[in-house]
Coordinates of C-alpha atoms in Angstrom, one line a residue:
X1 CA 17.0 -171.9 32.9
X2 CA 20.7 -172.1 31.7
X3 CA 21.2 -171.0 28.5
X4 CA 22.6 -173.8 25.7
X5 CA 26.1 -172.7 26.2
X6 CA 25.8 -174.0 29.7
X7 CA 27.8 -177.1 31.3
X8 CA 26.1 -180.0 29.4
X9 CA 26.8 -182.0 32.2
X10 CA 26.4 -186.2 31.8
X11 CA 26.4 -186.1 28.3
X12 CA 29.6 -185.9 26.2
X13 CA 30.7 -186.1 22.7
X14 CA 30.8 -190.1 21.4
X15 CA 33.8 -190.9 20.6
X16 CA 33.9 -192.5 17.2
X17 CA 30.9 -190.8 15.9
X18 CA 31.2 -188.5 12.7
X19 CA 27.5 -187.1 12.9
X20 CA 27.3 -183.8 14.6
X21 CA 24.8 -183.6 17.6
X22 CA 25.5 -187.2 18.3
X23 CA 26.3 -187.4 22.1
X24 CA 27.6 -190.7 24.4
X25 CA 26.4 -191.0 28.4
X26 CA 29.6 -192.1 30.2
X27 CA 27.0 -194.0 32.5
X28 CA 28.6 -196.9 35.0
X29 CA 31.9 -199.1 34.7
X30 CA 30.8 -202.1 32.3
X31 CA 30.8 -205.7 33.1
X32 CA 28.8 -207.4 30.9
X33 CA 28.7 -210.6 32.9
X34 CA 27.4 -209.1 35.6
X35 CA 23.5 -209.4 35.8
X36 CA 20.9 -205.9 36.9
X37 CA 17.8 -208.1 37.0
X38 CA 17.4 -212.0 37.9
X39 CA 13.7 -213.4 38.1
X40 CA 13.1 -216.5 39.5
X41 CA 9.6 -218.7 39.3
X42 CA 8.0 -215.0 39.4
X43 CA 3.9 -214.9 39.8
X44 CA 1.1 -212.5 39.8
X45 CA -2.4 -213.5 40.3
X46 CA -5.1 -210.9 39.7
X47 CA -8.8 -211.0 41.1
X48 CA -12.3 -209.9 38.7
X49 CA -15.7 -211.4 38.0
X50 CA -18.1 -211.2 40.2
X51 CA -17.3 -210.3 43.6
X52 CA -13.6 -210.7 42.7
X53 CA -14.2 -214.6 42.6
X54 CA -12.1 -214.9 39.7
X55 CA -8.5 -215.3 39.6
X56 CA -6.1 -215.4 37.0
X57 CA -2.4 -215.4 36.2
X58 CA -1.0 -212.4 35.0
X59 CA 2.6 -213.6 35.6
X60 CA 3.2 -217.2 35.5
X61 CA 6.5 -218.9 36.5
X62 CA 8.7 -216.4 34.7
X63 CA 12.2 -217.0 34.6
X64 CA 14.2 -214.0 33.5
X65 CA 18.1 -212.7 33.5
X66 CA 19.7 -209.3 32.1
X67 CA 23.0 -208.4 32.1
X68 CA 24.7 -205.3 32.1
X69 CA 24.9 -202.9 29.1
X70 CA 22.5 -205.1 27.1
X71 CA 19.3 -203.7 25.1
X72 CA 16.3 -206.2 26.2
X73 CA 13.5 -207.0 24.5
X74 CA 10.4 -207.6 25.6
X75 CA 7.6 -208.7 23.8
X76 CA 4.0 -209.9 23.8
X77 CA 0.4 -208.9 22.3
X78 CA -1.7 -207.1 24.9
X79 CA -2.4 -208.7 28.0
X80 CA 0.6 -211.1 27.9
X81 CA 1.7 -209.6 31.0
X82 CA 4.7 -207.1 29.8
X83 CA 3.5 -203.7 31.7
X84 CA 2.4 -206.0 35.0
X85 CA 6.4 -207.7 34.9
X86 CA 7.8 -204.2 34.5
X87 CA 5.8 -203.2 37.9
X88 CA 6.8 -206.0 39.6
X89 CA 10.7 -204.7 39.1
X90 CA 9.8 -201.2 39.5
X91 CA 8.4 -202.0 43.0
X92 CA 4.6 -200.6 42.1
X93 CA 3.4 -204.1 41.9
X94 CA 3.7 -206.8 44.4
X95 CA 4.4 -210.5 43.4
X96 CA 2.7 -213.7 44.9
X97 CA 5.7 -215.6 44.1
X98 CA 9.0 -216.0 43.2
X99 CA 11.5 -213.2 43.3
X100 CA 12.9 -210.4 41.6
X101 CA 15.9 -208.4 41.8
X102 CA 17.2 -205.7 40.4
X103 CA 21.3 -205.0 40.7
X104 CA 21.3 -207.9 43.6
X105 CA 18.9 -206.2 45.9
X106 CA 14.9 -206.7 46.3
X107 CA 12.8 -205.7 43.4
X108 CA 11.2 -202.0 44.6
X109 CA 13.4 -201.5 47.5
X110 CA 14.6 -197.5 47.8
X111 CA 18.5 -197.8 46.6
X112 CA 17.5 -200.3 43.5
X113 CA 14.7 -197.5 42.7
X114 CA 17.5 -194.4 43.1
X115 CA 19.7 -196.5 40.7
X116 CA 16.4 -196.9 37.9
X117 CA 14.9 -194.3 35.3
X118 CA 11.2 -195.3 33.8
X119 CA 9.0 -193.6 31.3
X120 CA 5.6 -195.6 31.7
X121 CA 3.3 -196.3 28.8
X122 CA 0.6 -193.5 28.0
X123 CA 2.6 -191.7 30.4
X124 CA 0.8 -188.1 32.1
X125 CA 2.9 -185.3 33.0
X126 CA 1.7 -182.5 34.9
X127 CA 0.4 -180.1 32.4
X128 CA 0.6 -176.8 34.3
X129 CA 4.0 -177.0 34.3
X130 CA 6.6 -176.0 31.5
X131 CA 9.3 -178.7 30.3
X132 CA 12.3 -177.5 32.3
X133 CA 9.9 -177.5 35.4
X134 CA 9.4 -180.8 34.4
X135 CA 13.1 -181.9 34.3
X136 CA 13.6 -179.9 37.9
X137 CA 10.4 -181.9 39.5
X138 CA 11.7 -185.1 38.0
X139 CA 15.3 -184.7 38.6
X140 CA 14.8 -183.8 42.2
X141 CA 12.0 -186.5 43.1
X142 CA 15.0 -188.9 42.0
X143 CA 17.2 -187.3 44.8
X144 CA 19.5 -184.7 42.6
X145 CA 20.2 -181.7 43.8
X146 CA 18.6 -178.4 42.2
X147 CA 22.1 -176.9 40.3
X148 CA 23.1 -181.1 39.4
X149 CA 19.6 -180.8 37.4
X150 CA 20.0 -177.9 35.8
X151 CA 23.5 -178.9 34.7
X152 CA 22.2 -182.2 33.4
X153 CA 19.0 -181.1 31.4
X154 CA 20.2 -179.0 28.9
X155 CA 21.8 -181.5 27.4
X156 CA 18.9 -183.9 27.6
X157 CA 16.4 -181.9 26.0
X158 CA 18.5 -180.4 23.3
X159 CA 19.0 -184.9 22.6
X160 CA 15.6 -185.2 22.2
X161 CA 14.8 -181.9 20.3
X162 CA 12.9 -180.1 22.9
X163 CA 15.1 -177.6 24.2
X164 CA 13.4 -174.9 22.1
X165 CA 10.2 -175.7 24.0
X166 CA 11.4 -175.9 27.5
X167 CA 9.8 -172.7 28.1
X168 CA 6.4 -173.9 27.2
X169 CA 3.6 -175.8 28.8
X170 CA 3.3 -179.4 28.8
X171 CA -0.2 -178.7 27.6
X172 CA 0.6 -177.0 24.5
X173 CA 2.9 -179.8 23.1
X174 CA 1.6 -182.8 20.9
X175 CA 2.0 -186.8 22.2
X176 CA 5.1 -187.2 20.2
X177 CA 6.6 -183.7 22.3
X178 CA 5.8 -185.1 25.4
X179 CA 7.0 -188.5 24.4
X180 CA 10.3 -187.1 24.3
X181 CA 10.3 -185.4 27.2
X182 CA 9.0 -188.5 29.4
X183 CA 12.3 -190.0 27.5
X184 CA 14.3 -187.0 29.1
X185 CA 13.1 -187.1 32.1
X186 CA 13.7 -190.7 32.8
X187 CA 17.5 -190.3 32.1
X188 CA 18.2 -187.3 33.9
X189 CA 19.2 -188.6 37.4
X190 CA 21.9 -191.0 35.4
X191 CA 20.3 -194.2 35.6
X192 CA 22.3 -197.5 35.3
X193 CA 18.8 -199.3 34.5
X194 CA 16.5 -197.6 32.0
X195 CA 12.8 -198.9 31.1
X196 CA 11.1 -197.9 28.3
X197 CA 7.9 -198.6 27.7
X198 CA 6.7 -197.9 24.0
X199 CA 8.9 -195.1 23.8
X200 CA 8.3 -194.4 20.0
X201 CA 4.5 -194.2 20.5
X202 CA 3.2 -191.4 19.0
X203 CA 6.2 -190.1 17.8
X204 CA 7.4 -189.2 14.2
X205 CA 9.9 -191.0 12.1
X206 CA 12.8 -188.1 13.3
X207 CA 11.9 -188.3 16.4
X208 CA 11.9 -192.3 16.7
X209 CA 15.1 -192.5 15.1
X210 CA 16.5 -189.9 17.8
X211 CA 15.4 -192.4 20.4
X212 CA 17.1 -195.2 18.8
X213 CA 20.6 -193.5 18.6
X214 CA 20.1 -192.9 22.3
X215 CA 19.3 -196.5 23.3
X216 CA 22.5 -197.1 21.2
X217 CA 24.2 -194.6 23.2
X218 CA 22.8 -195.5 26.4
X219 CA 24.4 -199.1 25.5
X220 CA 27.5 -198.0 24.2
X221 CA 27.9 -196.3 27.8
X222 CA 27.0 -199.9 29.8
X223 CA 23.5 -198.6 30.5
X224 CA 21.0 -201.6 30.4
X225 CA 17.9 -200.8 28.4
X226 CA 14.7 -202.8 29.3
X227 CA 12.5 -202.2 26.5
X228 CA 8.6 -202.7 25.5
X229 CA 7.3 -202.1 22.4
X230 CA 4.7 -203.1 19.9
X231 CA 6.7 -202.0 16.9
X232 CA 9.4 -205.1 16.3
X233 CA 11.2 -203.5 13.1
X234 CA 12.7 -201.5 16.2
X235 CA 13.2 -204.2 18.3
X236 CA 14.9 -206.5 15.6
X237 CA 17.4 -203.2 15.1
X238 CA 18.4 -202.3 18.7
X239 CA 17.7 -205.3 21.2
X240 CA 20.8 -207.3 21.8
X241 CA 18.2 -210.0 23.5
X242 CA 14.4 -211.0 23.3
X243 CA 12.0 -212.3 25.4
X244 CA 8.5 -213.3 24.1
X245 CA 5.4 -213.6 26.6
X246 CA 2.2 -214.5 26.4
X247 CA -0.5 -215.3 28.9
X248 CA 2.0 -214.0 31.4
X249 CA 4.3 -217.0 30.4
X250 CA 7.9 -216.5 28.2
X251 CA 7.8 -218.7 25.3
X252 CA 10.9 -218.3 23.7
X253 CA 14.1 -216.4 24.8
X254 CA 17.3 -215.3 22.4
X255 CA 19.1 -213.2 20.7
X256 CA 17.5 -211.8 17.7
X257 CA 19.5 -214.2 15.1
X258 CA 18.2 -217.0 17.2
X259 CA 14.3 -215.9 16.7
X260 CA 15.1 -215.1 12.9
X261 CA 16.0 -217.9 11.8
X262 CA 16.9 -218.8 7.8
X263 CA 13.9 -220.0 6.2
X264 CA 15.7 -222.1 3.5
X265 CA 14.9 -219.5 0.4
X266 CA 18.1 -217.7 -1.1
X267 CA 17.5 -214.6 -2.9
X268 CA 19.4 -213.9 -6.2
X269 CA 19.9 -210.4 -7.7
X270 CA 21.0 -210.3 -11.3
X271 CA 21.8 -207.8 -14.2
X272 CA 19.4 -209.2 -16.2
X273 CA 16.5 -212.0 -16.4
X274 CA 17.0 -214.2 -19.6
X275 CA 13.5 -215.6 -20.4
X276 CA 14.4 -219.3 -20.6
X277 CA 15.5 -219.0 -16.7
X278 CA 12.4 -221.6 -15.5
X279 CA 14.3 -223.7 -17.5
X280 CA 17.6 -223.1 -16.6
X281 CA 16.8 -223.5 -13.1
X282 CA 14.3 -226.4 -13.6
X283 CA 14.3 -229.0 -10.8
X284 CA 15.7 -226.7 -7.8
X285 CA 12.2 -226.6 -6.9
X286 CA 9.6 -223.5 -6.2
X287 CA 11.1 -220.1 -8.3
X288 CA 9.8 -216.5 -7.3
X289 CA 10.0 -213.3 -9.2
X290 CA 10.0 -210.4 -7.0
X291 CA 10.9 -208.0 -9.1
X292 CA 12.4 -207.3 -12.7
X293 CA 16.4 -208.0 -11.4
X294 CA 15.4 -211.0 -8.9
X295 CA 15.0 -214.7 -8.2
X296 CA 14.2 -216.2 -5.0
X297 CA 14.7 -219.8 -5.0
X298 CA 13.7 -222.8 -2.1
X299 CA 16.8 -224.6 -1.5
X300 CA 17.7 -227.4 0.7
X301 CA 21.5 -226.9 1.0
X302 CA 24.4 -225.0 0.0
X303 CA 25.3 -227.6 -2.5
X304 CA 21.9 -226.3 -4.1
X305 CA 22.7 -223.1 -3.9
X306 CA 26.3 -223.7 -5.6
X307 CA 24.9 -226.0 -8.5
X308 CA 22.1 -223.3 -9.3
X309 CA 25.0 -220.7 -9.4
X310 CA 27.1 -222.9 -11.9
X311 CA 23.9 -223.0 -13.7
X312 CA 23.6 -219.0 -13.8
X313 CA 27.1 -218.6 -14.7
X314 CA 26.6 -221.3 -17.5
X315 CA 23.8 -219.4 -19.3
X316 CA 25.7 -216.4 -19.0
X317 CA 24.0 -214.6 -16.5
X318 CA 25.8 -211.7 -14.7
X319 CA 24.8 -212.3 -10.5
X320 CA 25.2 -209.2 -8.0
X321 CA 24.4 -210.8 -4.9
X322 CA 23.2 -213.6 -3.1
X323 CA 21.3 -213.1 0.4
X324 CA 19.9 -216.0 2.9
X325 CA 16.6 -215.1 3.0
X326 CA 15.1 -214.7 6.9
X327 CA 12.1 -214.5 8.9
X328 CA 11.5 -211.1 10.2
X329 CA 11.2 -210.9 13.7
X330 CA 7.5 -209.9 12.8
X331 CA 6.8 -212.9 11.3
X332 CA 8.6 -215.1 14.0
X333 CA 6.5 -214.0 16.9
X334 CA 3.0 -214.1 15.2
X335 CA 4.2 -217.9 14.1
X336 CA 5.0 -218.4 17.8
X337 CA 2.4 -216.8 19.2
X338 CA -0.6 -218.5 17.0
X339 CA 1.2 -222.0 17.1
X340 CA 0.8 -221.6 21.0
X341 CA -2.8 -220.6 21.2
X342 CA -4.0 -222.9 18.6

């Protein structure tokens, strides 16, 4: 194995980045008009029961678009279809319907695959081998020659703090260690397409906030990042778009603003609380106390919202800010999801 001072390869220094360690991928030209995946009136039908005499839809109808350099969301509670759909692009599935593409050409055809990284849920890497064997394996399956691998992974696993280990078996490191490597080893071939799927499972707060600054990076570079996971605080902070899916249909599609939207409560933080303040806001209807140094108050408009500032400022009281209260993304998908199977 090259030592760290070696060629790092892919990986350079971000430009416009003041923390040190923090590394850019240079990845493909950018258009961001210019779509990696289209899906249209996409199916899959499974068989079970009783002499595989039932059928159902994993995959129903799905409509679907991604451009370049975006982060995409995709989200669902188990068995909405997520893993089966990312299949389907991969090539390891077979639709019964529809199509799917992925930069123009048939979902799962050999030059769309060359151009795609993937690191699989509850992913199993060989365990007799060490983590730089497992950067070599990977690196070469994907069609890179032996001294373009060793070139490139240094780099990688020193991103995802597992340089150190390299040397050691797969089956001495923990679920968040080889988490990180699966995340390695799905970007060392340079992908232009990378799917993730529940890349932060099992891993520690460090380590998922290492992975985040590399989606980030991965964007910044005009990678597209196709990303499942079960943990939407880190959807809501990385994806650029969402999809949610259930019973192997999309409900909704948008941007994260779109899916979170204001939920007509303003929230006020002041100096101080006078006591009388039920009374000085009296008639601007239903008034919360969340802490010591706050007010959250139900407004219908920003006329509201001014008039209960006058009233504030009337009574003396000092206001530090005022923020449009939201639904979390959290909260938007379990509405969506329990309004559609009531």
């Amino acid at each position: 194995m090259p030592d760290g001072s070696a060629p790092l390869g892919w990986p350079v220094e971000r430009r416009g980045l003041s923390r040190p360690g923090r590394r850019r991928y240079p990845g493909p030209p950018m258009n961001t008009n210019e779509s990696v995946l289209r899906i249209h009136d996409l199916s899959k039908e499974f068989r079970g029961g009783a002499f595989w005499r039932r059928r159902f839809r994993a995959i129903d109808k799905v409509d679907l678009e991604v451009c370049r350099g975006s982060v995409f969301g995709l989200l669902g509670p188990n068995g909405a279809g997520k893993t089966t759909l990312i299949k389907i692009l991969l090539g390891l599935v077979r639709g019964h319907g529809g199509t799917a593409e992925v930069f123009g050409l048939p979902a799962g055809s050999s030059e769309s695959r060359r151009r795609v990284g993937y690191l699989p849920e509850a992913h199993r890497l060989p365990n007799y081998l060490t983590g730089w064997q497992v950067m070599m394996l990977f690196g070469m399956l994907a069609g890179r020659d032996r001294k373009d691998v060793e070139r490139r992974a240094p780099a990688l696993l020193e991103r995802v703090g597992m340089l150190k280990d390299s040397q050691r078996k797969v089956k001495e490191y923990s679920k968040g260690m080889q988490q990180r490597l699966g995340l390695a080893q799905a970007l060392v071939h340079e992908p232009e397409l990378v799917f993730l799927d529940e890349p932060t499972d099992g891993v520690d707060p460090v380590g998922r906030m290492t992975i985040r600054e590399m989606v980030q990076d991965l964007k910044d570079a005009g990678v597209t990042v196709f990303l499942n996971s079960h943990l939407l605080m880190e959807v809501e902070m990385i994806c650029d778009r969402v999809v949610i899916m259930d019973h192997g249909r999309i409900l909704r599609e948008g941007t994260v603003e779109e899916l979170t939207p204001k939920t007509g409560s303003v929230r006020f933080e002041l100096r101080s609380v006078p006591d009388d303040i039920e009374s000085v806001l009296e008639g601007f209807g239903e008034l919360r106390r969340p802490d010591a140094r706050s007010l959250e108050l139900d407004t219908t408009s920003d006329e509201q919202v001014d008039s209960a500032i006058d009233r504030l400022r009337a009574r003396g009281v000092s206001i530090t800010a005022i923020t449009p209260r939201k639904l979390s993304l959290e909260q938007s998908f379990i509405d969506l999801v329990k309004g559609e199977r009531a």
